[in-house]
mmCIF file of C-alpha atoms in Angstrom:
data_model
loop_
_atom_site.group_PDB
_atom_site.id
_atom_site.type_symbol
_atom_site.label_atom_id
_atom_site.label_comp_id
_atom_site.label_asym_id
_atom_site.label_seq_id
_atom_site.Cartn_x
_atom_site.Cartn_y
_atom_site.Cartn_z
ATOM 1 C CA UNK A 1 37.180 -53.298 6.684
ATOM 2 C CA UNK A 2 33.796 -53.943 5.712
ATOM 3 C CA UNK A 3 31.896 -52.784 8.993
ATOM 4 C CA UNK A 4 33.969 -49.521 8.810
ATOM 5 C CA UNK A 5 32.539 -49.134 5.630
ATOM 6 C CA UNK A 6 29.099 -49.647 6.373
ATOM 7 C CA UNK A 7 29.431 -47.417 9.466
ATOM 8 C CA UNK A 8 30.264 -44.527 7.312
ATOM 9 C CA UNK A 9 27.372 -45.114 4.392
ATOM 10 C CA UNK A 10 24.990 -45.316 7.592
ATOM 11 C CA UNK A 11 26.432 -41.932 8.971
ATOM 12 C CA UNK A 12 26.607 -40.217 5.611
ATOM 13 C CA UNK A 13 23.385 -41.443 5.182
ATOM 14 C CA UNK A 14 22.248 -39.460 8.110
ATOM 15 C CA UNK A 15 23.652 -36.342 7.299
ATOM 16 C CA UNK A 16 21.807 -36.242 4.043
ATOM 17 C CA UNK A 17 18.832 -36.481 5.782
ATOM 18 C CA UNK A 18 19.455 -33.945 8.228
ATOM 19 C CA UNK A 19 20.110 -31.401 5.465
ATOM 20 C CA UNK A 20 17.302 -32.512 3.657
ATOM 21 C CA UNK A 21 14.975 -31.281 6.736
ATOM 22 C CA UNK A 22 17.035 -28.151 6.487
ATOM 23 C CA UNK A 23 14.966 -26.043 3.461
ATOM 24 C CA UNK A 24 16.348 -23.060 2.340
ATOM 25 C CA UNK A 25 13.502 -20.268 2.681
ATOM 26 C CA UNK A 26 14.345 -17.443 -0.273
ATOM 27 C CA UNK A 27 12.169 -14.485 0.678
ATOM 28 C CA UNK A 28 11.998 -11.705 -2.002
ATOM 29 C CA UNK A 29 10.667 -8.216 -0.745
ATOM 30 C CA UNK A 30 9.473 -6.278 -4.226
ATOM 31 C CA UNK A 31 6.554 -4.561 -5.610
ATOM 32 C CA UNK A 32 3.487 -5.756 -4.860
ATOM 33 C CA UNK A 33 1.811 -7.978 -7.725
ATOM 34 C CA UNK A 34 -1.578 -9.693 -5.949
ATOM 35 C CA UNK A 35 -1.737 -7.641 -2.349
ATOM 36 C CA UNK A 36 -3.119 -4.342 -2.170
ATOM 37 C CA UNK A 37 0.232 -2.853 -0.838
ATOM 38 C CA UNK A 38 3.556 -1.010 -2.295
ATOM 39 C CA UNK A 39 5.650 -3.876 -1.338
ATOM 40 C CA UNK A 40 5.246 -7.851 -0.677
ATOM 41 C CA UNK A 41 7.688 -10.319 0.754
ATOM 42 C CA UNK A 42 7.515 -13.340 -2.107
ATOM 43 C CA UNK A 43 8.351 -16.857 -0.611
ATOM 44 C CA UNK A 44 9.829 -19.678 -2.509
ATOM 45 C CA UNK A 45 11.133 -22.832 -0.997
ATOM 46 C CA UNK A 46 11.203 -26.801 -2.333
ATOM 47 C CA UNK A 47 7.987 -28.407 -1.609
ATOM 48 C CA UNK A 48 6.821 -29.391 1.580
ATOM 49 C CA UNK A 49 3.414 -30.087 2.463
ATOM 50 C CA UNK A 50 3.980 -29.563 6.409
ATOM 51 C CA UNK A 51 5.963 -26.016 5.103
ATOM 52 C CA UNK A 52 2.832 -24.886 2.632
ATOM 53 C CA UNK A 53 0.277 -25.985 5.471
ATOM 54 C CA UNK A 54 1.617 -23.231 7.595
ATOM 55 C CA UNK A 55 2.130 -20.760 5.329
ATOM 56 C CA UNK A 56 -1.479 -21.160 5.040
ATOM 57 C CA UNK A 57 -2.140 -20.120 8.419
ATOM 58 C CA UNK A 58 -0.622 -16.600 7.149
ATOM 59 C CA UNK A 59 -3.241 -14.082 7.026
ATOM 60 C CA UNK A 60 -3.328 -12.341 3.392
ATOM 61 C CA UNK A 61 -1.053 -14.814 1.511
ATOM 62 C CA UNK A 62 -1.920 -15.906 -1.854
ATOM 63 C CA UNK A 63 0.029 -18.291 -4.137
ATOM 64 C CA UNK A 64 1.068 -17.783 -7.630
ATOM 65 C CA UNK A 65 1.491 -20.481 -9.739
ATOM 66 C CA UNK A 66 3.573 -19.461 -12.186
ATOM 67 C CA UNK A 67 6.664 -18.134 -10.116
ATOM 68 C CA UNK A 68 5.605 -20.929 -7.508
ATOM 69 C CA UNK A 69 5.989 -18.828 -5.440
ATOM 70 C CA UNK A 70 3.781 -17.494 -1.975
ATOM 71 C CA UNK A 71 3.284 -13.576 -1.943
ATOM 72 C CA UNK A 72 2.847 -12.552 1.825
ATOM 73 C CA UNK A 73 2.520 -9.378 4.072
ATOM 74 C CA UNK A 74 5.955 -7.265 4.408
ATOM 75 C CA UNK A 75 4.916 -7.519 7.746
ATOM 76 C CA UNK A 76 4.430 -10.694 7.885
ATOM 77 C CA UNK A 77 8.575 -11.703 7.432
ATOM 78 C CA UNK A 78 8.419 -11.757 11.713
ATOM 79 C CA UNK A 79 5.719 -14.471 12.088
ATOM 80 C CA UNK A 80 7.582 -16.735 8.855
ATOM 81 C CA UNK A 81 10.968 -16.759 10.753
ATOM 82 C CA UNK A 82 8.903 -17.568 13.646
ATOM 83 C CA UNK A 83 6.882 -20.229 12.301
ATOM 84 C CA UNK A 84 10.600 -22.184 11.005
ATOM 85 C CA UNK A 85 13.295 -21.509 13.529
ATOM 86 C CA UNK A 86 14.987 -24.439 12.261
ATOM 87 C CA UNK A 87 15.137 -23.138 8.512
ATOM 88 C CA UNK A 88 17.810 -20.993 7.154
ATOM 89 C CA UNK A 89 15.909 -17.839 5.581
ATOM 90 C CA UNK A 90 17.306 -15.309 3.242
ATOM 91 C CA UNK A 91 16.134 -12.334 2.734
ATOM 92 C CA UNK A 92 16.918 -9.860 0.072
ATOM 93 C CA UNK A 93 14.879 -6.881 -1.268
ATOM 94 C CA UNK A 94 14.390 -5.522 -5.458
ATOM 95 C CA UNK A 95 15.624 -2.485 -5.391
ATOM 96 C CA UNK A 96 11.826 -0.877 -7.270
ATOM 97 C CA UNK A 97 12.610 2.508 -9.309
ATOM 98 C CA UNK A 98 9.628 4.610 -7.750
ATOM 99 C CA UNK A 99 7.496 7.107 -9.458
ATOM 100 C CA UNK A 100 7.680 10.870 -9.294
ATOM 101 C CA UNK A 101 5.548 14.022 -9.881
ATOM 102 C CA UNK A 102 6.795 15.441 -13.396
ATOM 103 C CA UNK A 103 8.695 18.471 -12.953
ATOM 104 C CA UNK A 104 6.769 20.358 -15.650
ATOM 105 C CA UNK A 105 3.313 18.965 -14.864
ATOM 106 C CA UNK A 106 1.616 22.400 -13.546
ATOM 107 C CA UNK A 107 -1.109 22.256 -10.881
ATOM 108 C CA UNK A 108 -3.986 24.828 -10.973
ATOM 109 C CA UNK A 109 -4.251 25.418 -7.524
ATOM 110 C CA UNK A 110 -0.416 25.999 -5.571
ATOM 111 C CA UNK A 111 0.530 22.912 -3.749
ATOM 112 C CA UNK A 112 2.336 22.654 -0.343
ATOM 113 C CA UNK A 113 4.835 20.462 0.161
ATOM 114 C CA UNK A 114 3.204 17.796 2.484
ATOM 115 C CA UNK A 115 0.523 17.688 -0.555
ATOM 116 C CA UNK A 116 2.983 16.975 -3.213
ATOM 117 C CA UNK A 117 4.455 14.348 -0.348
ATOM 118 C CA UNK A 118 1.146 12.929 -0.168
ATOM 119 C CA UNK A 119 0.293 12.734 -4.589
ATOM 120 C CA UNK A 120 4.065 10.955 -4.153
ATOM 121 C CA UNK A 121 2.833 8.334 -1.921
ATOM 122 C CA UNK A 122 -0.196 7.762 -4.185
ATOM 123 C CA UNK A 123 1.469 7.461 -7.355
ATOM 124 C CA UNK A 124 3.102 4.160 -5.589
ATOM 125 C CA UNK A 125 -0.192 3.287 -4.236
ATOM 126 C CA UNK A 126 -3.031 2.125 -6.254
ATOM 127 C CA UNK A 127 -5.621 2.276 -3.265
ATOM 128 C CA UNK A 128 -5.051 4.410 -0.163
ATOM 129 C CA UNK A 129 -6.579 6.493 2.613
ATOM 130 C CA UNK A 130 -5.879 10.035 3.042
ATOM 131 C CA UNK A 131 -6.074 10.573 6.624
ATOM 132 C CA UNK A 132 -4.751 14.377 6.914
ATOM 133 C CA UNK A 133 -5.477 16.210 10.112
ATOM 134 C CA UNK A 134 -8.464 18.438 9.064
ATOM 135 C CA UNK A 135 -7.579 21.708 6.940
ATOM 136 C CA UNK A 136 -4.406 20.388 5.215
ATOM 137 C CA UNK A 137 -6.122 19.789 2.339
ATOM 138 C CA UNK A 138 -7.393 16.449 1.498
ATOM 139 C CA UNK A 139 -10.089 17.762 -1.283
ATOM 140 C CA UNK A 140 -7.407 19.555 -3.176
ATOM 141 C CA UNK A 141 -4.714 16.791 -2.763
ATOM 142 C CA UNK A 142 -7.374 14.081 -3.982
ATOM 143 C CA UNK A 143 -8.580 16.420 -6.770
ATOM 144 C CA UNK A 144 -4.332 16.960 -8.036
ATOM 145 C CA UNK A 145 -3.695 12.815 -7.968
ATOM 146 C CA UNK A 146 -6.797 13.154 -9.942
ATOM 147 C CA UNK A 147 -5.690 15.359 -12.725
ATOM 148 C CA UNK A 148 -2.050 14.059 -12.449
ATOM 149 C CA UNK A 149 -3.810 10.533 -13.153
ATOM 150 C CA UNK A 150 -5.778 11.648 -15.889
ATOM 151 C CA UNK A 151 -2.551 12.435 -17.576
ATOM 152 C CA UNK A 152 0.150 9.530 -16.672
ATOM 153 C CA UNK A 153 -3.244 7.061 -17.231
ATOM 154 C CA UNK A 154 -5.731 8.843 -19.496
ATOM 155 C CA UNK A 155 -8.286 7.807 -16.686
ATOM 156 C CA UNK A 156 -12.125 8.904 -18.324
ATOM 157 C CA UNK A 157 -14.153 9.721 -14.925
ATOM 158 C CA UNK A 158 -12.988 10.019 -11.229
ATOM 159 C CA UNK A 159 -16.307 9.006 -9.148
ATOM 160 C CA UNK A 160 -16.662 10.901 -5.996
ATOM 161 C CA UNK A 161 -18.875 9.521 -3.245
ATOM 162 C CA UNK A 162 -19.976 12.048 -0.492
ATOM 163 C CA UNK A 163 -20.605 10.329 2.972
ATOM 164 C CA UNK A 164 -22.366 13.423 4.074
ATOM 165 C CA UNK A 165 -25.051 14.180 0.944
ATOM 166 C CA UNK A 166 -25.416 17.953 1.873
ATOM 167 C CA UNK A 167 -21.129 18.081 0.315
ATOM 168 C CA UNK A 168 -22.325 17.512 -3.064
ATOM 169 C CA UNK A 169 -22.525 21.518 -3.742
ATOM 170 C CA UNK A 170 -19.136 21.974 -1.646
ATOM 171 C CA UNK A 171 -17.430 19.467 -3.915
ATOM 172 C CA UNK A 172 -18.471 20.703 -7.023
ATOM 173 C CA UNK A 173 -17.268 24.106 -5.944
ATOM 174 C CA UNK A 174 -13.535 23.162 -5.028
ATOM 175 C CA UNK A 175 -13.433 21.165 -8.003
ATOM 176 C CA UNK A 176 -14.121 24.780 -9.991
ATOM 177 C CA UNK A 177 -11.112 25.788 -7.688
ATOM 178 C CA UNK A 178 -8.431 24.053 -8.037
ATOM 179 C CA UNK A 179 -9.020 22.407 -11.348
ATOM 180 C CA UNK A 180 -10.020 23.423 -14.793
ATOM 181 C CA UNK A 181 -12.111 20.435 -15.328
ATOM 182 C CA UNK A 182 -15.586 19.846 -15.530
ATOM 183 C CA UNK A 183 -17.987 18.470 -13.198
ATOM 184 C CA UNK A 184 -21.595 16.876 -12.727
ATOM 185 C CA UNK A 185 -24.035 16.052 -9.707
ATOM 186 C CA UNK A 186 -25.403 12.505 -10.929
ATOM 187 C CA UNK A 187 -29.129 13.297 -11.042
ATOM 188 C CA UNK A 188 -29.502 17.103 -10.539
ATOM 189 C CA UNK A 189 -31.380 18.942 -12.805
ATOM 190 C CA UNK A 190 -31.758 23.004 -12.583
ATOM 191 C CA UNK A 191 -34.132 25.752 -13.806
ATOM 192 C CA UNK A 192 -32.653 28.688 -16.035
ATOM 193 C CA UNK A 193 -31.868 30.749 -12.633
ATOM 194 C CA UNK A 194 -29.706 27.788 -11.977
ATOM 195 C CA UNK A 195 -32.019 26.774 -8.844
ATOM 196 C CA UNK A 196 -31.768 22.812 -8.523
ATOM 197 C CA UNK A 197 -35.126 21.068 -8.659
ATOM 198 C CA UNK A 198 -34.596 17.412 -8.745
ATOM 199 C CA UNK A 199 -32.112 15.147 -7.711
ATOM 200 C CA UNK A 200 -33.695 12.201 -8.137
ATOM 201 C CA UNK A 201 -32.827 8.359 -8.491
ATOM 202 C CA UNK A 202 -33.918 8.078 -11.677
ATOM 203 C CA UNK A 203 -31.769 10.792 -13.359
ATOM 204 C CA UNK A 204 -28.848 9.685 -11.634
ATOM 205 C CA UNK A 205 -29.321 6.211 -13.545
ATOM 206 C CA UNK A 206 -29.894 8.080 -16.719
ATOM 207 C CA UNK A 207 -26.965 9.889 -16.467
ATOM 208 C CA UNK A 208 -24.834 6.995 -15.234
ATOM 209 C CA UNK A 209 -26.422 5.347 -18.914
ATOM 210 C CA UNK A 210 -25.365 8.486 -21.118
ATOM 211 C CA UNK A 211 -22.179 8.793 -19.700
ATOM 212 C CA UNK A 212 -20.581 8.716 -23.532
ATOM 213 C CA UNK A 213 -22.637 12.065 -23.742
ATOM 214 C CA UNK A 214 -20.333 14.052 -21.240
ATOM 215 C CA UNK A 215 -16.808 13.208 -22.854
ATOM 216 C CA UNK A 216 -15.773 16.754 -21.647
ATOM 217 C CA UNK A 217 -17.250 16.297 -17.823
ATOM 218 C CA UNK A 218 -14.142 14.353 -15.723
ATOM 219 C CA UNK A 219 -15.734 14.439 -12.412
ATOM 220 C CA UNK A 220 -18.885 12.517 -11.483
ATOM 221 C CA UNK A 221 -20.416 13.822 -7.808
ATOM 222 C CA UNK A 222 -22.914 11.253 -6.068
ATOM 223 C CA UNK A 223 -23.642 10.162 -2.496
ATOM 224 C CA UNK A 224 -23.346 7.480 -0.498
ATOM 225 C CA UNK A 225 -27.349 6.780 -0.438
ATOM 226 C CA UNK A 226 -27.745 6.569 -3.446
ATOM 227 C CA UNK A 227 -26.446 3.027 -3.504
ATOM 228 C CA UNK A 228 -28.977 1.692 -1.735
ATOM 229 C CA UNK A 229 -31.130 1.933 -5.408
ATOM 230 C CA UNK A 230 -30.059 -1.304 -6.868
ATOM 231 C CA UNK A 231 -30.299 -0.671 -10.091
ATOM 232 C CA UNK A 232 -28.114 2.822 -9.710
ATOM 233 C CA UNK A 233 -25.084 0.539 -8.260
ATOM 234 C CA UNK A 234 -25.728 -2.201 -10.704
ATOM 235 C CA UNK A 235 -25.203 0.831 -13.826
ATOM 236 C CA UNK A 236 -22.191 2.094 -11.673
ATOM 237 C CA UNK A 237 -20.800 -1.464 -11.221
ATOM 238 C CA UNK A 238 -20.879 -2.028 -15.035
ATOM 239 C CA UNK A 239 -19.310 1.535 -15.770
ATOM 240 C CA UNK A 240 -16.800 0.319 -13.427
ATOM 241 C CA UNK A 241 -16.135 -2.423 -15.354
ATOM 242 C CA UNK A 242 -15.995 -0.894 -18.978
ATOM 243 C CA UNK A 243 -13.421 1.092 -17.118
ATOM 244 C CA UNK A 244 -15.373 4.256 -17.665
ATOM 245 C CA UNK A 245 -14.877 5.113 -14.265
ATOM 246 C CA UNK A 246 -10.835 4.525 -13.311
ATOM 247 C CA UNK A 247 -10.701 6.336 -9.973
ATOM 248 C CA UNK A 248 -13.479 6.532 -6.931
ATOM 249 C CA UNK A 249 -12.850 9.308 -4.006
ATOM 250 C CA UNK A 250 -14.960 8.404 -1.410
ATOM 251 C CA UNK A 251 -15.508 11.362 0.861
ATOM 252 C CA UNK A 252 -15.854 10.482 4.983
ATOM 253 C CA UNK A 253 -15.382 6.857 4.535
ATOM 254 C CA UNK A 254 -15.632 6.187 7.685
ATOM 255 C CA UNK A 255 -19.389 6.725 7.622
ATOM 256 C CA UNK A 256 -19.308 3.575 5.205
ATOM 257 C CA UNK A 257 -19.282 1.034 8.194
ATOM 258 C CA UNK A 258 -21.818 -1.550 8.377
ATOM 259 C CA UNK A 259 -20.987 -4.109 5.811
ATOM 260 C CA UNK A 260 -24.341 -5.269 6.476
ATOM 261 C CA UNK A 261 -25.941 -2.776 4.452
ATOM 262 C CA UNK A 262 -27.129 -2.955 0.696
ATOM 263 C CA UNK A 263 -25.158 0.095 0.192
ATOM 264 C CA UNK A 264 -22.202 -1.070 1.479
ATOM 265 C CA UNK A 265 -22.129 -4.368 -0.185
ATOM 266 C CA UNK A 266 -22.402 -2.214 -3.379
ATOM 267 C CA UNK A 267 -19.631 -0.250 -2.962
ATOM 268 C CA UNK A 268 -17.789 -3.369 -2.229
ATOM 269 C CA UNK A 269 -18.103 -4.226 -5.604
ATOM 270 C CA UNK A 270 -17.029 -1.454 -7.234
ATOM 271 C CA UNK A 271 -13.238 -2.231 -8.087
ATOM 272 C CA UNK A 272 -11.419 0.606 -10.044
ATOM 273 C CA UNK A 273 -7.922 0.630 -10.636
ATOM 274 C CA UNK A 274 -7.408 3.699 -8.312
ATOM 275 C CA UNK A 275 -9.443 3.526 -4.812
ATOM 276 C CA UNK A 276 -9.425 6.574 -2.702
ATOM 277 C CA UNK A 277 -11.135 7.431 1.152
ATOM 278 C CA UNK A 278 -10.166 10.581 2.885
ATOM 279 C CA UNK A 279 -11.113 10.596 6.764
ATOM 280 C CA UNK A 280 -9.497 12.770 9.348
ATOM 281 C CA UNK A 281 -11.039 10.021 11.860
ATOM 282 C CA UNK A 282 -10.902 6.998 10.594
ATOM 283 C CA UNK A 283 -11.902 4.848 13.807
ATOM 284 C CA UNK A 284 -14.687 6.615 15.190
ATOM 285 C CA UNK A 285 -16.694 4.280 18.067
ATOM 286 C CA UNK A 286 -15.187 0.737 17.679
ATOM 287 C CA UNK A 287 -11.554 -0.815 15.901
ATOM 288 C CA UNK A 288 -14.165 -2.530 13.462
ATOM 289 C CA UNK A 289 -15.283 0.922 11.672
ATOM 290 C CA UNK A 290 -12.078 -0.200 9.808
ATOM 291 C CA UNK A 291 -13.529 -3.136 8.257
ATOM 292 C CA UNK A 292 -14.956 -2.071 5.198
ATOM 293 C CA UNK A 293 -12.232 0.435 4.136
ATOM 294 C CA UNK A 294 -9.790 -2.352 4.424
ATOM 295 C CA UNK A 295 -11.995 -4.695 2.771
ATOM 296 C CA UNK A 296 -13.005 -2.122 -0.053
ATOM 297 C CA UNK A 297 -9.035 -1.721 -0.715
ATOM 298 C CA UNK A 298 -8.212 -5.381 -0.755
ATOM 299 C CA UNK A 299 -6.576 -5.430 2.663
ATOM 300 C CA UNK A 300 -8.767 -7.342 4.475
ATOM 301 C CA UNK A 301 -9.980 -10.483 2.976
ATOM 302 C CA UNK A 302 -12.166 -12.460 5.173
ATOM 303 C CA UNK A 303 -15.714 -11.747 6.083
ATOM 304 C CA UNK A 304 -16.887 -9.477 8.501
ATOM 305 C CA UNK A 305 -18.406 -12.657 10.842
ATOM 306 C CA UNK A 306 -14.694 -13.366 10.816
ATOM 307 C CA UNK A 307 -12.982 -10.064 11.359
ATOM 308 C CA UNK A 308 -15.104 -9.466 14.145
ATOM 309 C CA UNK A 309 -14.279 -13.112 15.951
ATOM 310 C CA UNK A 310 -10.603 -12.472 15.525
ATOM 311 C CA UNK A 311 -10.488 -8.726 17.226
ATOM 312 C CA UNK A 312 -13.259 -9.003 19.551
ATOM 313 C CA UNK A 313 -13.431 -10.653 22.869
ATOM 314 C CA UNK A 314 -16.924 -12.531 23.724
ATOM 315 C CA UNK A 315 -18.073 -15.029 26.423
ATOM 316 C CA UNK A 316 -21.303 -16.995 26.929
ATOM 317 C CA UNK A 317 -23.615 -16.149 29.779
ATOM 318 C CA UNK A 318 -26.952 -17.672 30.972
ATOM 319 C CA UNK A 319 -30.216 -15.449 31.230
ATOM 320 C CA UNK A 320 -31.294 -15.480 34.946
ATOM 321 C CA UNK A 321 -34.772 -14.797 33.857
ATOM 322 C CA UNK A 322 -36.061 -18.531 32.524
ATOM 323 C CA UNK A 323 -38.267 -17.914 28.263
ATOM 324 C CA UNK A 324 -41.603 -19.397 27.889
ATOM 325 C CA UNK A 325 -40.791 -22.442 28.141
ATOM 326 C CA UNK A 326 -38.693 -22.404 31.571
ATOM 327 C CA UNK A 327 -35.552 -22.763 29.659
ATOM 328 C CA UNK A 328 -32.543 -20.594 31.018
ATOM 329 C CA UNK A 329 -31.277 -19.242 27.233
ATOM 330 C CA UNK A 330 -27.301 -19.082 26.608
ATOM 331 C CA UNK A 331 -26.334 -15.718 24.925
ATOM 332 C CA UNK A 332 -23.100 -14.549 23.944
ATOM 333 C CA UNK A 333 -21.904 -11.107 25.404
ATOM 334 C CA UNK A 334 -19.301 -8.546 24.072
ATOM 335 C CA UNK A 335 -16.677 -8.036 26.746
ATOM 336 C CA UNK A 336 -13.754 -6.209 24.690
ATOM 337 C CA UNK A 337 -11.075 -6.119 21.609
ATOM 338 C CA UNK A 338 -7.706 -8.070 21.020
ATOM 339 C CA UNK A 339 -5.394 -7.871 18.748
ATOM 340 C CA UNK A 340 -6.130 -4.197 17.627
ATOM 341 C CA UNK A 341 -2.483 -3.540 16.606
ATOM 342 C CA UNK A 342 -2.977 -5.724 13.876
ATOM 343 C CA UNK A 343 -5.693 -3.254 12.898
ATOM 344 C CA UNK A 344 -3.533 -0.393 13.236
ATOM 345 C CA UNK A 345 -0.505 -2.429 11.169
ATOM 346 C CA UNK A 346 -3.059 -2.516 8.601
ATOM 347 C CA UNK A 347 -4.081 0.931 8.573
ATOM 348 C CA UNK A 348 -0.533 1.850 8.270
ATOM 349 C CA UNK A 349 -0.295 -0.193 4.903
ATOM 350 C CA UNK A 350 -2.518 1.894 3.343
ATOM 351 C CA UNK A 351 -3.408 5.282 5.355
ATOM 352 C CA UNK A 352 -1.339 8.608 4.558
ATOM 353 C CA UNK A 353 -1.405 11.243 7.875
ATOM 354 C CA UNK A 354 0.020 13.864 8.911
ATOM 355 C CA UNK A 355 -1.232 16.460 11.413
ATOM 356 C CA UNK A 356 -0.713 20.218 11.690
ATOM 357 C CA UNK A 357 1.854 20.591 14.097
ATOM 358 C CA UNK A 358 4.262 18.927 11.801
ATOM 359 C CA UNK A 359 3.664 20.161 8.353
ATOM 360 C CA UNK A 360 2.410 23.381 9.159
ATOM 361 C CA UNK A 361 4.713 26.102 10.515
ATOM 362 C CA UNK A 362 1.960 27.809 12.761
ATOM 363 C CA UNK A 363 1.836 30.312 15.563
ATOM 364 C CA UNK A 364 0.323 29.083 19.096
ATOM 365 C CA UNK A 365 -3.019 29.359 19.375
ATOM 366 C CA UNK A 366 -4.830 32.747 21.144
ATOM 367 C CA UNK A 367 -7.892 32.170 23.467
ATOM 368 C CA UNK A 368 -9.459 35.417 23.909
ATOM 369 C CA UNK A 369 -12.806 35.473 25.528
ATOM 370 C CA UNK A 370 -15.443 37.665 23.860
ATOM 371 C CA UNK A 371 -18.677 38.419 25.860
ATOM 372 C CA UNK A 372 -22.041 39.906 24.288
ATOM 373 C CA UNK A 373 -25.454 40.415 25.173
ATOM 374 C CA UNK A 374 -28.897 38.384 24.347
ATOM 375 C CA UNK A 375 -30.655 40.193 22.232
#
């Protein structure tokens, strides 16, 4: 009688450990609290170092200590089931109440529906890219989020930054046309005739100074150059901070690609509440043009050393031709990319597009050839 017994305290015993390896995996998928996207899956399980050392591995996780709880990816759900096939895994989403255009807020200029669709998407977005095919609109849909912000937030300055400098004058004009605020060109100075005769670094830093002197001006125009002045970033970077500046449009992003550069490293640090690009092509020559779009809107956290190792493809070769000293150097060699869907998943996180064809109820283009003579 007493074997039996000790038979089934060695068996019971056995089972509890078995179910003790088996950890219940809660995933949560609500609003977004430490990622730079609408939605995060939150993952809480009883402690494990072998469980936390892989969730670890998870690109874009960060912990939170008072929930104890790990806020991943969306995306990222895939690659945790994955990573414990053994573990049982529920997953539930918070239903979020999302937030709409006011019926009676009024618009200067008329909008079409794909821009209301896209002022939707960025009230449930703090940072975003407008990618819009080009002539649907992404000044005046920018400039309307703008307003609309001004009134749900009471926002002081939006900060546009012009990756081409000559769209300084174009900006400042469709802000006269679809708005009924006020604008400035950091740095420009005019004659009576209204002819422009300086733009110059040093203005734009005064200005940036007095900005408590143009309570009545909303948008601030600049370029992108004019970050490489260090001490015109550091006096944006502070009115960043004060919160005198709550939103930054930054025109043609995707000319902002070298995180290399002083000016890009400046405009990395710049972190308003509401971060804005607008690119009809936002990959250009190579997958890492992305980088510091991504980076600027908290999607991409690593360096750009790293970034580049994990979507590029590189081997080692030896020089045929021997250096001064008869040594045969090793140099590493760019062959190709991997993992660019990754990119792309990205992109998707944080990119609104649509092209013509499907928001736009156009006639077919007509080709007609016209001929004329050299004068």
């Amino acid at each position: 009688m007493g074997v039996i017994s000790l038979i089934w305290i060695n068996i019971n015993e056995i089972l509890c450990k078995r179910e003790e390896r088996k950890i219940m995996i809660k995933v949560m998928v609500a609003k977004s609290l430490m990622l730079r996207e609408k939605q995060s899956a939150f993952v809480s399980f009883r402690y494990d170092p072998e469980m936390v050392k892989k969730i670890k591995t998870i690109e874009n996780r960060t912990y939170i200590p008072d929930k104890k709880e790990w806020e991943i990816p969306v995306s990222s759900i895939e690659s945790l089931k994955t990573m414990f096939p053994d573990q049982e895994i529920i997953v539930e989403t918070k239903q979020e109440n999302e937030y709409t255009v006011p019926d009676d807020f009024e618009f200067k200029s008329k909008l079409m529906p794909h821009q209301l669709e896209m002022i939707q998407y960025g009230l449930n977005n703090q940072h975003f890219i407008i990618g819009d095919d080009q002539g649907l609109g992404k000044t005046c849909e920018s400039l309307a989020y703008s307003i609309l912000m001004k009134e749900m937030e009471q926002v002081e300055h939006v900060l546009i930054i012009c990756g081409v400098n000559g769209l300084k004058e174009n900006w400042a004009e469709e802000i006269e046309k679809h708005t009924y605020e006020k604008q400035m060109i950091l740095g420009a100075r005019y004659t009576q005739k209204g002819t422009l005769t300086a733009n110059r670094n040093e203005d734009k830093i005064e200005d940036i100074k007095n900005l408590d002197l143009y309570p009545d001006v909303y948008f601030l125009i600049t370029n992108y150059e004019s970050f490489r002045n260090q001490e015109f970033a550091d006096e944006m970077i502070r009115a960043v901070s004060l919160k005198k500046i709550g939103i930054i449009i930054f025109d043609e992003i995707h000319k902002c690609k070298n995180p290399t550069m002083l000016a890009a490293k400046n405009i990395l640090k710049l972190k308003p509440q509401h971060r804005i690009g607008l690119s009809g092509t936002m990959i250009i020559n190579s997958p890492l043009d992305a980088y510091m779009a991504l980076s600027w809107f908290g999607f991409e956290t690593r360096n750009y050393y790293h970034f580049k190792a994990t979507y590029t493809r590189s081997k080692v070769i030896t020089k045929k031709e021997p250096d001064e000293n008869g040594v045969h150097q090793k140099v590493k060699i760019f062959i190709g990319y991997q993992n660019i869907e990754e990119i792309q998943q990205k992109l998707d996180h944080c990119m609104i597009r649509r092209l013509k064809k499907d928001v736009l109820n156009l006639p077919p283009k007509i080709h007609k050839n016209v001929y004329c003579s050299m004068s």
